[in-house]
């Protein structure tokens, strides 16, 4: 597996990015408000799954190569913190201060709580 690990990480990153795209488009089809719910939801799911992967790896259930494939590959492609930061800046520039502030606080806090929940499962 060592020889194929970088390739597998890259492939899973592509799968994660594709899943992010599909979920983003689906949520945006139904959500038309200023709050960027699609990015928030994606990062919430990614935080939970990252906690779950970390717990499995720490508990010895998940070997290191698979942790890299799942966490670095899939979740690295799926999660989108840079998009969240860009959306926050855009909201602030549009003077949507309450929405931007709520999004900032929630985007920094909720994925951490989700990761802790995933770790505890």
PDB file of C-alpha atoms in Angstrom:
ATOM      1  CA  UNK A   1       0.000   0.000   0.000  1.00  0.00           C
ATOM      2  CA  UNK A   2       2.934   2.358   0.637  1.00  0.00           C
ATOM      3  CA  UNK A   3       3.660   2.811  -3.063  1.00  0.00           C
ATOM      4  CA  UNK A   4       0.026   3.542  -3.908  1.00  0.00           C
ATOM      5  CA  UNK A   5      -0.749   5.657  -0.835  1.00  0.00           C
ATOM      6  CA  UNK A   6      -0.099   9.073  -2.456  1.00  0.00           C
ATOM      7  CA  UNK A   7      -2.222   8.095  -5.450  1.00  0.00           C
ATOM      8  CA  UNK A   8      -5.031   6.836  -3.237  1.00  0.00           C
ATOM      9  CA  UNK A   9      -4.932  10.027  -1.133  1.00  0.00           C
ATOM     10  CA  UNK A  10      -5.215  12.109  -4.314  1.00  0.00           C
ATOM     11  CA  UNK A  11      -8.056  10.001  -5.698  1.00  0.00           C
ATOM     12  CA  UNK A  12      -9.979  10.214  -2.435  1.00  0.00           C
ATOM     13  CA  UNK A  13      -9.385  13.973  -2.397  1.00  0.00           C
ATOM     14  CA  UNK A  14     -11.091  14.115  -5.780  1.00  0.00           C
ATOM     15  CA  UNK A  15     -13.990  12.029  -4.498  1.00  0.00           C
ATOM     16  CA  UNK A  16     -14.293  14.331  -1.477  1.00  0.00           C
ATOM     17  CA  UNK A  17     -14.296  17.430  -3.695  1.00  0.00           C
ATOM     18  CA  UNK A  18     -16.951  15.852  -5.919  1.00  0.00           C
ATOM     19  CA  UNK A  19     -19.126  15.069  -2.898  1.00  0.00           C
ATOM     20  CA  UNK A  20     -18.662  18.643  -1.662  1.00  0.00           C
ATOM     21  CA  UNK A  21     -19.747  19.995  -5.035  1.00  0.00           C
ATOM     22  CA  UNK A  22     -22.860  17.806  -5.175  1.00  0.00           C
ATOM     23  CA  UNK A  23     -23.906  18.702  -1.627  1.00  0.00           C
ATOM     24  CA  UNK A  24     -23.193  22.399  -2.247  1.00  0.00           C
ATOM     25  CA  UNK A  25     -25.334  22.484  -5.397  1.00  0.00           C
ATOM     26  CA  UNK A  26     -28.136  20.538  -3.721  1.00  0.00           C
ATOM     27  CA  UNK A  27     -28.332  22.831  -0.699  1.00  0.00           C
ATOM     28  CA  UNK A  28     -28.070  26.003  -2.793  1.00  0.00           C
ATOM     29  CA  UNK A  29     -30.995  24.787  -4.891  1.00  0.00           C
ATOM     30  CA  UNK A  30     -33.264  25.073  -1.852  1.00  0.00           C
ATOM     31  CA  UNK A  31     -31.525  27.686   0.347  1.00  0.00           C
ATOM     32  CA  UNK A  32     -31.717  31.270  -0.913  1.00  0.00           C
ATOM     33  CA  UNK A  33     -30.811  33.270   2.200  1.00  0.00           C
ATOM     34  CA  UNK A  34     -27.660  35.266   2.926  1.00  0.00           C
ATOM     35  CA  UNK A  35     -26.298  32.731   5.423  1.00  0.00           C
ATOM     36  CA  UNK A  36     -23.992  30.312   3.521  1.00  0.00           C
ATOM     37  CA  UNK A  37     -25.707  27.146   4.704  1.00  0.00           C
ATOM     38  CA  UNK A  38     -24.079  24.846   2.154  1.00  0.00           C
ATOM     39  CA  UNK A  39     -20.495  25.593   3.218  1.00  0.00           C
ATOM     40  CA  UNK A  40     -21.505  25.550   6.873  1.00  0.00           C
ATOM     41  CA  UNK A  41     -23.166  22.133   6.486  1.00  0.00           C
ATOM     42  CA  UNK A  42     -20.200  20.707   4.600  1.00  0.00           C
ATOM     43  CA  UNK A  43     -17.751  21.847   7.272  1.00  0.00           C
ATOM     44  CA  UNK A  44     -20.041  20.540  10.028  1.00  0.00           C
ATOM     45  CA  UNK A  45     -20.110  17.087   8.411  1.00  0.00           C
ATOM     46  CA  UNK A  46     -16.358  17.208   7.766  1.00  0.00           C
ATOM     47  CA  UNK A  47     -15.671  18.125  11.396  1.00  0.00           C
ATOM     48  CA  UNK A  48     -17.773  15.232  12.659  1.00  0.00           C
ATOM     49  CA  UNK A  49     -16.131  12.760  10.274  1.00  0.00           C
ATOM     50  CA  UNK A  50     -12.650  14.058  11.135  1.00  0.00           C
ATOM     51  CA  UNK A  51     -13.358  13.416  14.811  1.00  0.00           C
ATOM     52  CA  UNK A  52     -14.623   9.938  13.988  1.00  0.00           C
ATOM     53  CA  UNK A  53     -11.533   9.139  11.898  1.00  0.00           C
ATOM     54  CA  UNK A  54      -9.256  10.485  14.645  1.00  0.00           C
ATOM     55  CA  UNK A  55     -10.978   8.362  17.276  1.00  0.00           C
ATOM     56  CA  UNK A  56     -10.732   5.235  15.135  1.00  0.00           C
ATOM     57  CA  UNK A  57      -7.054   5.893  14.458  1.00  0.00           C
ATOM     58  CA  UNK A  58      -6.269   6.622  18.095  1.00  0.00           C
ATOM     59  CA  UNK A  59      -8.140   3.497  19.195  1.00  0.00           C
ATOM     60  CA  UNK A  60      -6.148   1.324  16.813  1.00  0.00           C
ATOM     61  CA  UNK A  61      -9.169   0.417  14.687  1.00  0.00           C
ATOM     62  CA  UNK A  62      -7.931   2.409  11.701  1.00  0.00           C
ATOM     63  CA  UNK A  63      -4.382   1.985  10.425  1.00  0.00           C
ATOM     64  CA  UNK A  64      -2.298   5.071   9.609  1.00  0.00           C
ATOM     65  CA  UNK A  65      -2.461   4.692   5.808  1.00  0.00           C
ATOM     66  CA  UNK A  66      -6.271   4.582   5.937  1.00  0.00           C
ATOM     67  CA  UNK A  67      -6.337   7.568   8.270  1.00  0.00           C
ATOM     68  CA  UNK A  68      -4.354   9.485   5.662  1.00  0.00           C
ATOM     69  CA  UNK A  69      -6.656   8.324   2.870  1.00  0.00           C
ATOM     70  CA  UNK A  70      -9.787   9.337   4.767  1.00  0.00           C
ATOM     71  CA  UNK A  71      -8.645  12.444   6.663  1.00  0.00           C
ATOM     72  CA  UNK A  72      -6.102  13.969   4.302  1.00  0.00           C
ATOM     73  CA  UNK A  73      -7.628  12.634   1.096  1.00  0.00           C
ATOM     74  CA  UNK A  74     -11.407  12.507   1.303  1.00  0.00           C
ATOM     75  CA  UNK A  75     -11.990  15.042   4.085  1.00  0.00           C
ATOM     76  CA  UNK A  76      -9.278  17.340   2.736  1.00  0.00           C
ATOM     77  CA  UNK A  77     -11.152  17.465  -0.554  1.00  0.00           C
ATOM     78  CA  UNK A  78     -14.579  17.603   1.083  1.00  0.00           C
ATOM     79  CA  UNK A  79     -14.102  20.301   3.692  1.00  0.00           C
ATOM     80  CA  UNK A  80     -13.880  23.888   2.610  1.00  0.00           C
ATOM     81  CA  UNK A  81     -12.573  26.229   5.278  1.00  0.00           C
ATOM     82  CA  UNK A  82     -11.104  28.645   2.729  1.00  0.00           C
ATOM     83  CA  UNK A  83     -14.519  29.044   1.114  1.00  0.00           C
ATOM     84  CA  UNK A  84     -16.025  29.771   4.531  1.00  0.00           C
ATOM     85  CA  UNK A  85     -13.450  32.514   5.140  1.00  0.00           C
ATOM     86  CA  UNK A  86     -14.129  34.029   1.711  1.00  0.00           C
ATOM     87  CA  UNK A  87     -17.878  33.993   2.365  1.00  0.00           C
ATOM     88  CA  UNK A  88     -17.341  35.737   5.707  1.00  0.00           C
ATOM     89  CA  UNK A  89     -15.293  38.477   4.073  1.00  0.00           C
ATOM     90  CA  UNK A  90     -17.920  38.870   1.349  1.00  0.00           C
ATOM     91  CA  UNK A  91     -20.698  39.190   3.929  1.00  0.00           C
ATOM     92  CA  UNK A  92     -18.716  41.820   5.848  1.00  0.00           C
ATOM     93  CA  UNK A  93     -17.977  43.749   2.647  1.00  0.00           C
ATOM     94  CA  UNK A  94     -21.695  43.737   1.812  1.00  0.00           C
ATOM     95  CA  UNK A  95     -22.300  45.179   5.303  1.00  0.00           C
ATOM     96  CA  UNK A  96     -24.341  42.190   6.408  1.00  0.00           C
ATOM     97  CA  UNK A  97     -22.743  42.438   9.822  1.00  0.00           C
ATOM     98  CA  UNK A  98     -25.148  40.289  11.897  1.00  0.00           C
ATOM     99  CA  UNK A  99     -25.073  37.450   9.348  1.00  0.00           C
ATOM    100  CA  UNK A 100     -21.311  37.696   8.908  1.00  0.00           C
ATOM    101  CA  UNK A 101     -20.693  37.702  12.654  1.00  0.00           C
ATOM    102  CA  UNK A 102     -23.016  34.759  13.256  1.00  0.00           C
ATOM    103  CA  UNK A 103     -21.381  32.853  10.403  1.00  0.00           C
ATOM    104  CA  UNK A 104     -17.905  33.586  11.790  1.00  0.00           C
ATOM    105  CA  UNK A 105     -18.766  32.419  15.288  1.00  0.00           C
ATOM    106  CA  UNK A 106     -20.681  29.348  14.114  1.00  0.00           C
ATOM    107  CA  UNK A 107     -18.074  28.351  11.518  1.00  0.00           C
ATOM    108  CA  UNK A 108     -15.299  28.436  14.086  1.00  0.00           C
ATOM    109  CA  UNK A 109     -17.206  26.793  16.920  1.00  0.00           C
ATOM    110  CA  UNK A 110     -19.646  24.272  15.511  1.00  0.00           C
ATOM    111  CA  UNK A 111     -17.171  22.149  13.483  1.00  0.00           C
ATOM    112  CA  UNK A 112     -14.994  21.844  16.608  1.00  0.00           C
ATOM    113  CA  UNK A 113     -18.002  20.599  18.581  1.00  0.00           C
ATOM    114  CA  UNK A 114     -18.898  18.272  15.684  1.00  0.00           C
ATOM    115  CA  UNK A 115     -15.359  16.862  15.692  1.00  0.00           C
ATOM    116  CA  UNK A 116     -15.609  16.262  19.438  1.00  0.00           C
ATOM    117  CA  UNK A 117     -18.949  14.492  18.897  1.00  0.00           C
ATOM    118  CA  UNK A 118     -17.424  12.354  16.164  1.00  0.00           C
ATOM    119  CA  UNK A 119     -14.543  11.508  18.472  1.00  0.00           C
ATOM    120  CA  UNK A 120     -16.950  10.415  21.201  1.00  0.00           C
ATOM    121  CA  UNK A 121     -19.070   8.146  18.997  1.00  0.00           C
TER     122      UNK A 121
END
